[in-house]
Coordinates of C-alpha atoms and ligand atoms in Angstrom, one line a residue:
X1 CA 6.0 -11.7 0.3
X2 CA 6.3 -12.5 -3.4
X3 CA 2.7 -14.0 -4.6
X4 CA 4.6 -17.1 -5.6
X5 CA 5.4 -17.8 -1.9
X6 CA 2.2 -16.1 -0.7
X7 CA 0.3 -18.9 -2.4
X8 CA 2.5 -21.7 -1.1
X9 CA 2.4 -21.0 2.0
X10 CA -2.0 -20.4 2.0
X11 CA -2.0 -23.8 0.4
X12 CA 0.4 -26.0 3.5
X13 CA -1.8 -23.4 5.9
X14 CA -5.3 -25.0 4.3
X15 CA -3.9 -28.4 4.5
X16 CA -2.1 -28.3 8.0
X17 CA -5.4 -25.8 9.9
X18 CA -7.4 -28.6 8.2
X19 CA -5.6 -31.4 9.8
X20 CA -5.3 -29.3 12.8
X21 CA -8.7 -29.1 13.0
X22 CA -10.1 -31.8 12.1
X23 CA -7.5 -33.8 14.8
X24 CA -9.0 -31.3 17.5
X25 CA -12.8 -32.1 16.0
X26 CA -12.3 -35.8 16.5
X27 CA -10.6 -35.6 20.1
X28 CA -13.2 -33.9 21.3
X29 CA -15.9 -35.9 19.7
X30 CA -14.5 -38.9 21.3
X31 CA -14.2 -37.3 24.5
X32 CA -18.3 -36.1 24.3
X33 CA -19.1 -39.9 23.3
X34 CA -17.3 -41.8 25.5
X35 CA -18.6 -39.4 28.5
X36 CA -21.9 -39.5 27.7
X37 CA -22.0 -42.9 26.3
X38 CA -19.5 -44.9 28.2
X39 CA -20.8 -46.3 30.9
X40 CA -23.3 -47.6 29.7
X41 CA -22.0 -49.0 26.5
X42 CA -19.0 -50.7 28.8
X43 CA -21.2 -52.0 31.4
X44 CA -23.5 -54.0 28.4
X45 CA -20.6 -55.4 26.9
X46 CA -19.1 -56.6 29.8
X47 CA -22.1 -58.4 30.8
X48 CA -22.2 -59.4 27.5
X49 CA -18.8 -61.2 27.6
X50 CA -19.5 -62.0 31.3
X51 CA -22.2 -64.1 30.0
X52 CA -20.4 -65.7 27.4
X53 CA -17.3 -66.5 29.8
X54 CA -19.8 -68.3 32.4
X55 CA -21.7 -70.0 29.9
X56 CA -18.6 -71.6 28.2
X57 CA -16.9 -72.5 31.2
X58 CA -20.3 -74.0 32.4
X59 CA -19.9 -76.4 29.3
X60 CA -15.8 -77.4 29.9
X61 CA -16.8 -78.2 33.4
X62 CA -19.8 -80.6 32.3
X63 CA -17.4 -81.2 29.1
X64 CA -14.6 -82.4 31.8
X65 CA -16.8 -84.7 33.6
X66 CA -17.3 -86.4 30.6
X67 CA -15.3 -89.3 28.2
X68 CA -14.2 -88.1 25.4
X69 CA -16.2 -90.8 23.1
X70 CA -19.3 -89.7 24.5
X71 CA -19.1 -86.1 23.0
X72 CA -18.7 -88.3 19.5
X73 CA -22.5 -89.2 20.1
X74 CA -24.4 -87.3 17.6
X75 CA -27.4 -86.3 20.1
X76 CA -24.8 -85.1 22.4
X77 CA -23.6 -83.0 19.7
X78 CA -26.8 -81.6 18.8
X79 CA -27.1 -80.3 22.3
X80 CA -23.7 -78.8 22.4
X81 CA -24.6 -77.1 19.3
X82 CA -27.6 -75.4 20.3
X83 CA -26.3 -74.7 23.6
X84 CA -23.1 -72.8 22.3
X85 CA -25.2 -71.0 19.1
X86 CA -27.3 -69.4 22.4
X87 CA -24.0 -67.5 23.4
X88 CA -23.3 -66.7 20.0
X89 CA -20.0 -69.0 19.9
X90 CA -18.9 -72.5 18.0
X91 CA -17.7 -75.7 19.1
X92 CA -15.4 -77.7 17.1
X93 CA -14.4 -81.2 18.5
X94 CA -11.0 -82.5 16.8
X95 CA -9.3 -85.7 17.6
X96 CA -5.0 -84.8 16.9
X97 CA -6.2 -82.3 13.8
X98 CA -9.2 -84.0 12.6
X99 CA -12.3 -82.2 12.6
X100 CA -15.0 -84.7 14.2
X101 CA -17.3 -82.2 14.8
X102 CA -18.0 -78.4 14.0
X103 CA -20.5 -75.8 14.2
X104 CA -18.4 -73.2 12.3
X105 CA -16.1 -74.2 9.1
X106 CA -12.5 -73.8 9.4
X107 CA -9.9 -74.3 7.3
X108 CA -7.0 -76.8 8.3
X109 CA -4.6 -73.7 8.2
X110 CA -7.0 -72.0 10.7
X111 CA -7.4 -75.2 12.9
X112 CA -3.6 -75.5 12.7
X113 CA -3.3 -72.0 13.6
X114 CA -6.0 -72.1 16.4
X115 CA -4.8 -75.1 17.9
X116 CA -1.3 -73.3 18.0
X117 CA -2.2 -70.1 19.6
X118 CA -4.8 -71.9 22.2
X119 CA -3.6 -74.1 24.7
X120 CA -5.1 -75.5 27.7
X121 CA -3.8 -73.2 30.2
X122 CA -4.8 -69.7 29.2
X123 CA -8.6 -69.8 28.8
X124 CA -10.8 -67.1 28.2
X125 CA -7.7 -65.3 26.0
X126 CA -7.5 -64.0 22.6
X127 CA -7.0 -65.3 19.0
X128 CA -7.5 -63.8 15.4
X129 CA -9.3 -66.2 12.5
X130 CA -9.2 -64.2 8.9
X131 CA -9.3 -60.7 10.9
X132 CA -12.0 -61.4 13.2
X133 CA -11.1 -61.7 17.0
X134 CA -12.2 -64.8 19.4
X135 CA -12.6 -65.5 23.2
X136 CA -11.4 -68.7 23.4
X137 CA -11.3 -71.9 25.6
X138 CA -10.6 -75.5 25.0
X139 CA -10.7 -78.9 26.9
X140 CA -8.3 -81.4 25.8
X141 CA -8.7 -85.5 26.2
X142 CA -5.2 -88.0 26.2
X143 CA -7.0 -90.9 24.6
X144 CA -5.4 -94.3 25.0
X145 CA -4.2 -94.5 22.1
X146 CA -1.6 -92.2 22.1
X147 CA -4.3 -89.2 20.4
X148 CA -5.5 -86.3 22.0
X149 CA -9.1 -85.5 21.7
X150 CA -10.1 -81.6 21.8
X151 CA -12.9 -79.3 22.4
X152 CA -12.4 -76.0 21.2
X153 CA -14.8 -73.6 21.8
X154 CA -14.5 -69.8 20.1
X155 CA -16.7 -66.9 21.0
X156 CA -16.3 -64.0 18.8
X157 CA -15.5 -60.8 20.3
X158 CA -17.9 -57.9 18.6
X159 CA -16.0 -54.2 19.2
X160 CA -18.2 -51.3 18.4
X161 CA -18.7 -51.3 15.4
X162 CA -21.2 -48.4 15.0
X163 CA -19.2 -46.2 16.8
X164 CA -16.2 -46.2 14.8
X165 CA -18.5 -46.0 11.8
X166 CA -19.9 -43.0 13.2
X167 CA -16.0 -41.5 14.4
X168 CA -14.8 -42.4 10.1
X169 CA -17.6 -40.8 8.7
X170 CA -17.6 -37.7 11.9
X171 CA -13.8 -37.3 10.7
X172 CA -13.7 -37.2 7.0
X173 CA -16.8 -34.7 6.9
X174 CA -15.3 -32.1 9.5
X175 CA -11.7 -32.3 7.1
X176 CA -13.5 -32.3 4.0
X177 CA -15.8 -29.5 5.8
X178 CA -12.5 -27.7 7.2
X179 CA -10.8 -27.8 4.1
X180 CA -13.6 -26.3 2.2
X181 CA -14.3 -23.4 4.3
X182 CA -10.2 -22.9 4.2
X183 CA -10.4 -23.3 0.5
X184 CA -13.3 -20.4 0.6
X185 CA -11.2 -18.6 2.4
X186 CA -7.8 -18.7 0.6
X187 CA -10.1 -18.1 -2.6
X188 CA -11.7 -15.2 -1.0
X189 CA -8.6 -14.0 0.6
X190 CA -6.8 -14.2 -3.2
X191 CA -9.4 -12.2 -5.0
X192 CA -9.5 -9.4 -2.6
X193 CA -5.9 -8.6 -2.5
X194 CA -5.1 -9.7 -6.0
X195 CA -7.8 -10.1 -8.8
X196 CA -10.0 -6.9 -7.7
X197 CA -7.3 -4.6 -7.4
X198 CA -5.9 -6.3 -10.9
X199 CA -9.0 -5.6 -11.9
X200 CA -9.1 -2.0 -10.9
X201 CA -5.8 -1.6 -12.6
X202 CA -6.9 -2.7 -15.8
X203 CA -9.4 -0.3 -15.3
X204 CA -7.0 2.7 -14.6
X205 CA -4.9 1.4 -17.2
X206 CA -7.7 1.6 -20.1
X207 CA -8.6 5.3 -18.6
X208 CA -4.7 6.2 -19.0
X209 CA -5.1 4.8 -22.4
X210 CA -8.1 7.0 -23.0
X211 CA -6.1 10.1 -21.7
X212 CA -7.9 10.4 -18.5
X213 CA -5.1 11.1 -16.2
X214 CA -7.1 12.5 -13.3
X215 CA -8.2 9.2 -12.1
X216 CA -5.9 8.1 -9.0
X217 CA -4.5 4.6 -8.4
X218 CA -4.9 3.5 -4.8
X219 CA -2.1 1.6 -3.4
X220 CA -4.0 -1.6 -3.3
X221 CA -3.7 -5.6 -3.1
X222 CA -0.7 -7.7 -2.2
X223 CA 2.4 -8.1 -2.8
X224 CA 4.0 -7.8 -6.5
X225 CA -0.1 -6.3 -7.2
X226 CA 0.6 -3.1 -4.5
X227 CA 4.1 -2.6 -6.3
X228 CA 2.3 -2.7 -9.9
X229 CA 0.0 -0.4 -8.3
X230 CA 2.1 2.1 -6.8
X231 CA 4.3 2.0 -9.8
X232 CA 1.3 2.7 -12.2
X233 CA 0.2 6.0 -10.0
X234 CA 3.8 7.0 -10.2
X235 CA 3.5 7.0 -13.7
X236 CA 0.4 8.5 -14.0
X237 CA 1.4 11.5 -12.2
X238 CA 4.7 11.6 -14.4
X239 CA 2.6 11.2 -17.4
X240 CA 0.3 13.7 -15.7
X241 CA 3.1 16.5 -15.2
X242 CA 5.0 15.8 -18.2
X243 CA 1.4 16.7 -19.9
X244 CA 1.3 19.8 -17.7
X245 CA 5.0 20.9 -19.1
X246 CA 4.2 20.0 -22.4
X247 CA 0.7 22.2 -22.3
X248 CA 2.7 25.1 -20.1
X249 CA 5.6 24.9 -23.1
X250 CA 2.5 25.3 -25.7
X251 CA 1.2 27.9 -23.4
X252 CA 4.2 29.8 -22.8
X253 CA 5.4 29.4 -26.7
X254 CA 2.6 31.2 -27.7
X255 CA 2.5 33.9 -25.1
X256 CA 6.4 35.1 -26.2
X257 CA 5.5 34.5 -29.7
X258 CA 2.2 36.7 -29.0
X259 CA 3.9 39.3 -26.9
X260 CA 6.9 39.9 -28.9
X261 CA 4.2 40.8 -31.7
X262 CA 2.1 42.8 -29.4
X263 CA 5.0 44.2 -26.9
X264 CA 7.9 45.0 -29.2
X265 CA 6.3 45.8 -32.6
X266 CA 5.7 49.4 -31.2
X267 CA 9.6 50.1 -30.0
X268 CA 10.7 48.5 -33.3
X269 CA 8.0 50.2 -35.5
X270 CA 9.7 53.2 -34.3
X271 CA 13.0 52.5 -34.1
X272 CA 12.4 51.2 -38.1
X273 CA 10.7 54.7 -38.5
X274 CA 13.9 57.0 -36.9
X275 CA 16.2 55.4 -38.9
X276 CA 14.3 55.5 -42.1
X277 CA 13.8 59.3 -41.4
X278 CA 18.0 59.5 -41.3
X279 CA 18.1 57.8 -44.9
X280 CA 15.2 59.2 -46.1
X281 CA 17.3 62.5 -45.2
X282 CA 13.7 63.5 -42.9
X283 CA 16.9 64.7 -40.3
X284 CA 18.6 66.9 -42.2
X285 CA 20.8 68.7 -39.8
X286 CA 23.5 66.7 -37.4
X287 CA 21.6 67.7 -34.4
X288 CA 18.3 66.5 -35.3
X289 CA 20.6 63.3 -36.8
X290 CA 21.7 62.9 -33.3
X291 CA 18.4 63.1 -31.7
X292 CA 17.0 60.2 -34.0
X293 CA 19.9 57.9 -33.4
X294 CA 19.8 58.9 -29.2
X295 CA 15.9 57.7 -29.8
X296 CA 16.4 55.0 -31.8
X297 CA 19.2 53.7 -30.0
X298 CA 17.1 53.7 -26.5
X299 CA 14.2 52.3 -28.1
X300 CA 17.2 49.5 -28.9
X301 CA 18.0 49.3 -25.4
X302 CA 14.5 49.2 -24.5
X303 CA 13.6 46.3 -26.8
X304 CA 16.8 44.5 -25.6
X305 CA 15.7 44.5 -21.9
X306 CA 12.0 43.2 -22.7
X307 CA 13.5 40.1 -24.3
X308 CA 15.8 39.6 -21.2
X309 CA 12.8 40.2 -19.3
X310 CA 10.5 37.8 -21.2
X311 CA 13.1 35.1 -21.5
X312 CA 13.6 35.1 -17.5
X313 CA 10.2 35.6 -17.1
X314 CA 9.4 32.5 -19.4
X315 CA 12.3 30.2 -18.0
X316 CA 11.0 31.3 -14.1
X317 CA 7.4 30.1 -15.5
X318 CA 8.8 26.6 -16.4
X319 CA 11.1 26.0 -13.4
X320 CA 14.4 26.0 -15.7
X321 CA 16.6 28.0 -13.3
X322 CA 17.5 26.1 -10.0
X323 CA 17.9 28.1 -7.2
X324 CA 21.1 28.6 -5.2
X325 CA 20.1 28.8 -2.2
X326 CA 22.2 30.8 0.5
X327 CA 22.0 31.3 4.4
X328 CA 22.1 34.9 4.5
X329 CA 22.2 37.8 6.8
X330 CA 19.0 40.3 6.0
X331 CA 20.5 43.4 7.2
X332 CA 23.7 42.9 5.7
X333 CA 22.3 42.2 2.5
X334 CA 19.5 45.1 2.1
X335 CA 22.8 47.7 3.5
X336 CA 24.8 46.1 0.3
X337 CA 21.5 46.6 -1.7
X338 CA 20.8 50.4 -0.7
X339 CA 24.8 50.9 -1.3
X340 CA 24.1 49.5 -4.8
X341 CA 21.0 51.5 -6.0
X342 CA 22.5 54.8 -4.1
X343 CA 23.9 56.5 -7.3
X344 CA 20.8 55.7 -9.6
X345 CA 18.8 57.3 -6.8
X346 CA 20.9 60.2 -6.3
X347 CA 20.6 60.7 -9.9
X348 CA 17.0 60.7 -9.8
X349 CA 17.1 63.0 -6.5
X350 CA 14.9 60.5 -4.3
X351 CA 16.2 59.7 -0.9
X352 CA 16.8 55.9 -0.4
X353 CA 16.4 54.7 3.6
X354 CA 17.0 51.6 5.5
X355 CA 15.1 51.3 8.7
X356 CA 15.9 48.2 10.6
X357 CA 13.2 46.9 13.5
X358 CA 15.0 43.8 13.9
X359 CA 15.3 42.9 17.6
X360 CA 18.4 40.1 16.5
X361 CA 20.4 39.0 13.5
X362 CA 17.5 37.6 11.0
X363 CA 19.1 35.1 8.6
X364 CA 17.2 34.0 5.8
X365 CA 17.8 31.0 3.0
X366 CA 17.9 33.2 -0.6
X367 CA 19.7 32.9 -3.4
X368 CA 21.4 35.9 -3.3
X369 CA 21.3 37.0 -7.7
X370 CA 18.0 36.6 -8.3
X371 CA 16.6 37.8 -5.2
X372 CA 18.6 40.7 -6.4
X373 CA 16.2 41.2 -9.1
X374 CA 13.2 41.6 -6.9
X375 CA 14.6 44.3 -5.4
X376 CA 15.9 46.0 -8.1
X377 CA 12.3 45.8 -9.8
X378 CA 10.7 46.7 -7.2
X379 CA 13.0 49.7 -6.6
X380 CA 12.9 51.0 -10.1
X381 CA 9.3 50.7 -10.0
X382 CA 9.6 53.2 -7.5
X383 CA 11.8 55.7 -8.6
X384 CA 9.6 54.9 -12.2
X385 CA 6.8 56.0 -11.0
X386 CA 7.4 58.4 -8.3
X387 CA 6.4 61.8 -9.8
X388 CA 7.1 64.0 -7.0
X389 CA 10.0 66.2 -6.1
X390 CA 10.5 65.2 -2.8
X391 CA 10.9 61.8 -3.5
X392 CA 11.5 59.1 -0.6
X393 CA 12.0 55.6 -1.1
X394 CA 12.4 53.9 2.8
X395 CA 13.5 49.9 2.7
X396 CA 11.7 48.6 6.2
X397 CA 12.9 45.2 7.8
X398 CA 10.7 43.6 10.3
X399 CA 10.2 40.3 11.7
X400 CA 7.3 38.2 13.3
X401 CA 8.1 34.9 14.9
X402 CA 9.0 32.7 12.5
X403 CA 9.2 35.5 8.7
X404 CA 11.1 38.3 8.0
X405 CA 9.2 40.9 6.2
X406 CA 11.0 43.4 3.7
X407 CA 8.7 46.8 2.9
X408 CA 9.7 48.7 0.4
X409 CA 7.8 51.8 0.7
X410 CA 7.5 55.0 -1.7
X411 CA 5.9 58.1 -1.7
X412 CA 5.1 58.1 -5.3
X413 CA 2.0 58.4 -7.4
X414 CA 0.7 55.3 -6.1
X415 CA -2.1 52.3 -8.1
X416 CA -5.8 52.9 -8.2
X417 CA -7.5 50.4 -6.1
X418 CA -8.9 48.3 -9.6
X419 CA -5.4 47.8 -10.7
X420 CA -4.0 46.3 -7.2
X421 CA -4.7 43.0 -7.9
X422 CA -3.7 42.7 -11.3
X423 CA 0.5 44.7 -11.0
X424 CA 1.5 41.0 -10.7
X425 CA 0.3 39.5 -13.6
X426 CA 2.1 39.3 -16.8
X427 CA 2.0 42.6 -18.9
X428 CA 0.1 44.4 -17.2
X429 CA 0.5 47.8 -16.8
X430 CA -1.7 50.4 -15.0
X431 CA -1.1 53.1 -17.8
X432 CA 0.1 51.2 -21.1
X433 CA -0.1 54.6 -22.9
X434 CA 2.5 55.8 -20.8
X435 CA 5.4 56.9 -22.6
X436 CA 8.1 58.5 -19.7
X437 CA 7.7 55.3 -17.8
X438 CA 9.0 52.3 -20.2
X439 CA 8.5 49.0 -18.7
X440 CA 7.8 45.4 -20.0
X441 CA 4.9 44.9 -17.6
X442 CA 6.8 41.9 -16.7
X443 CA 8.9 43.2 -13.5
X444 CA 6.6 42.9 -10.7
X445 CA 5.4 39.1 -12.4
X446 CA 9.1 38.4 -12.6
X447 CA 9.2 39.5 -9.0
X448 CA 6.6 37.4 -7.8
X449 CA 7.8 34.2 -9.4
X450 CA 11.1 34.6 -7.6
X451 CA 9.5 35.2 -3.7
X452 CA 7.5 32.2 -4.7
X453 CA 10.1 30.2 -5.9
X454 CA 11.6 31.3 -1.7
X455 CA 8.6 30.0 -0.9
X456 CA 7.7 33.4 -0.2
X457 CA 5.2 35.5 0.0
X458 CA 4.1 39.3 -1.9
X459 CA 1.8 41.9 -1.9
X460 CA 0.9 45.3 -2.4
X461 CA -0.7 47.9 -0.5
X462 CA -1.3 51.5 -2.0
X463 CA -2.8 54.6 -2.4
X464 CA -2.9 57.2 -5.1
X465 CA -0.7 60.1 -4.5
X466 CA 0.3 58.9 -1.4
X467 CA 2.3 56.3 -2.1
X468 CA 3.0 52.3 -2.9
X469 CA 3.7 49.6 -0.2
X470 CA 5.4 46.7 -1.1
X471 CA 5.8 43.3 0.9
X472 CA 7.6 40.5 0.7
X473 CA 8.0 37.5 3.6
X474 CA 10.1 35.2 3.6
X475 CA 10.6 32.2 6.2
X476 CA 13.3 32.4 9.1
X477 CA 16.1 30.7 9.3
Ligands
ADP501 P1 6.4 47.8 -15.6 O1 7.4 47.3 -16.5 O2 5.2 48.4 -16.3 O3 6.9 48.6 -14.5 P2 5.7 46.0 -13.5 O4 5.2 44.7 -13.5 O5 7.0 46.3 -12.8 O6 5.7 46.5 -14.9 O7 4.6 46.9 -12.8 C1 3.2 46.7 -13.2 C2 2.5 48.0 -13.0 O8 2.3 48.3 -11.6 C3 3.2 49.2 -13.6 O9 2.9 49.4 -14.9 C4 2.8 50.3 -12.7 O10 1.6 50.9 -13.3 C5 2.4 49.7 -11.4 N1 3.4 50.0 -10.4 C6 4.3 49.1 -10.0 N2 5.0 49.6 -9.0 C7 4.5 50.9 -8.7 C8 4.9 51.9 -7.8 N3 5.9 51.8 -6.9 N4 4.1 53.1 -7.9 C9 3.1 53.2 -8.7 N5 2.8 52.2 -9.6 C10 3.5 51.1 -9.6

């Protein structure tokens, strides 16, 4: 949810719980009171009124028995008075709307509207004077004259107070309470899923700043905050790789511009030196001219093939050649290799085998070029280094459950045990000094880079004189 909404809605949820609450609070407060209170608080009052009720109609009966002139005596009066005070109520003797008498002041609107809402009838009923509620009865005289004498006699009705004071004050402390604690919450609530991880941002942020682009983002907070924060780890890792390249480019700018100097100044130095020997007129007869421009023309070739093999090697290193990525039948495509390299290896008078322990058709996802390359370097490494007149080169496919394993094995002059772990690592060569066997140093790392771009796997296992093991493994199909 957008934080916009987010915090709309938590607002209408603190007022309405609040409500909620405090509407639940109340009912069950009145419930408690009025079950543990009740009885007794009803069965006061209504002796209370009971009282009142007996005591007034005590008075209209005596009241009735009397003329209406004597209740105009003043002593009579005075009794009347104290006898109605001791109930807590007020008489008020009127003769049409006069007030003769009266032990509580009324307005004439009041007595108008008393009068109105009383009548003779319905004792003991209710009426309201300026908000307060009376018990009321009366006792009316038809005078001779036409008149009507009255005795109207009020007894205020007291409700419980205390209680709803209790109940007003019980309910705004338990909303104001509710709403609090909800308040607490939201704000609680809001600075866990939004102002600490913010916080942590801008502290991820200043480190990014800084350059320190090790320090991970956790996908944190709410909302449009979890979306800043995912966003800002994505760029941080983009940032971080885009470092990496940059750094690798440096790396790898270097490393050509270091080997080419190192690598190629020999080849060059001589081909500079062969050809300075034919104008110097150092190879004076067209033989020995031949001979220096055979050299120095394979010194050319030479020099060519490094570069190709340092640009590929370089462009592998930085991921700049996508593979194309083939399902492809093993055995049909080692038989297709072997056919290839057949000649060259006649040539060279080593025997070139494929043995195939392959219980089905094993398919496997290559691309078919540049895997082409790791055989070929692995196969002229062989025939490079084989030294022995009955050379045999055997190409070995196996399988396990879920790889196919290629072994190309040769019965050549094998690697000391010190150098095995290094023949895939750039430029390195177990005899530099070597001059029959020309090489880069860069075949086998090319090699490697390729199986691992399969998601491969390669390795080496050798012995000196007897002969070099190589193994590649690459997943099933
Ligand atoms: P190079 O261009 O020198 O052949 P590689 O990377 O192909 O470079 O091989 C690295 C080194 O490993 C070689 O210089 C060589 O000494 C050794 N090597 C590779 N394959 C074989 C092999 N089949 N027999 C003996 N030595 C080998």
């Amino acid at each position: 949810m957008q934080l916009a909404k987010r915090f709309f809605a938590m607002n209408v949820l603190t007022v309405l719980v609040s409500v909620a609450i405090t509407v639940l609070a109340v009912l069950i407060f009145v419930a408690a009171y009025t079950t543990l209170f009740s009885t007794e608080m009803v069965t006061n009052e209504m002796k209370k009124m009971f009282e009142v009720r007996s005591g007034l109609s005590e008075i209209k009966r005596e009241v009735l028995t009397l003329e209406f002139e004597q209740l105009l005596v003043t002593q009579y009066q005075e009794e009347l008075s104290s006898r109605v005070r001791a109930l807590g109520a007020h008489a008020i003797i009127l003769k049409n709307r006069d007030v003769l008498f009266a032990t509580k002041t009324l307005n004439d609107i009041d007595i108008e509207r008393s009068l109105m809402l009383s009548d003779n009838t319905s004792d003991f009923e209710t009426l309201d004077i300026n908000g307060d509620t009376f018990m009321y009865t009366r006792a009316d005289y038809p005078l001779r004259s036409g008149e009507t004498g009255t005795l109207l006699m009020l007894a205020p009705i007291k409700f419980n107070t205390g209680f709803y004071l209790v109940l007003g004050i019980f309910t705004v402390g338990i909303f104001i309470l509710t709403f609090l604690i909800m308040n607490f919450w939201v704000s609680y609530r809001f600075s866990k899923g939004i102002i600490t991880p913010v916080s942590r941002l801008k502290d991820a942020a200043i480190r990014i700043s800084e350059g320190d682009l090790n320090w991970g983002i956790a996908e944190d907070g709410e909302g449009e905050v979890r979306e800043l924060s995912r966003t800002l780890e994505l760029m941080r890792i983009k940032l971080k790789e885009s470092v990496y390249l940059q750094q690798k480019y440096d790396e790898n700018r270097k490393f050509l511009v270091s080997s080419i100097s190192h690598d190629l100044k020999t080849p060059v130095t001589s081909i500079i030196g062969y050809i300075k020997g034919i104008t110097d007129g150092v190879a004076t007869t067209p033989e020995k001219m031949e001979e220096y421009l055979e050299t120095a023309s394979s010194k050319a070739v030479m020099v060519n093939s490094m570069i190709d093999d340092l640009l590929l090697y370089s462009k592998l290193d930085l991921n700049q050649i996508p593979y194309h990525l083939e399902k492809t039948d093993l055995e049909g495509y080692f038989e297709d290799c072997v056919y290839d390299h057949r000649y060259e290896y006649e040539q060279a008078h080593i025997k070139l085998a494929l043995t195939r322990e392959l219980k089905n058709k094993v398919f496997v996802f290559i691309d078919r070029e540049r895997f082409k390359r790791v055989i070929q370097n692995i196969l002229d490494n062989a025939k490079k280094y084989m030294e022995k007149t009955e050379g045999q080169v055997d190409i070995l496919l196996r399988e396990t459950r879920n790889s196919a394993i290629i072994e190309i094995r040769d019965n050549g002059k094998g690697i000391p045990e010190d150098d095995l772990p290094h023949i895939f690592e750039k430029f390195y060569r177990v005899d530099p000094s070597r001059k029959s066997a020309n090489g880069s140093g860069l075949g086998l790392a090319i090699a490697k880079q390729i199986v691992e771009g399969h998601e491969g796997k390669i390795w080496v296992q050798s012995a000196v004189e007897e002969g070099t093991r190589i193994m590649i493994s690459l997943k099933k199909y």
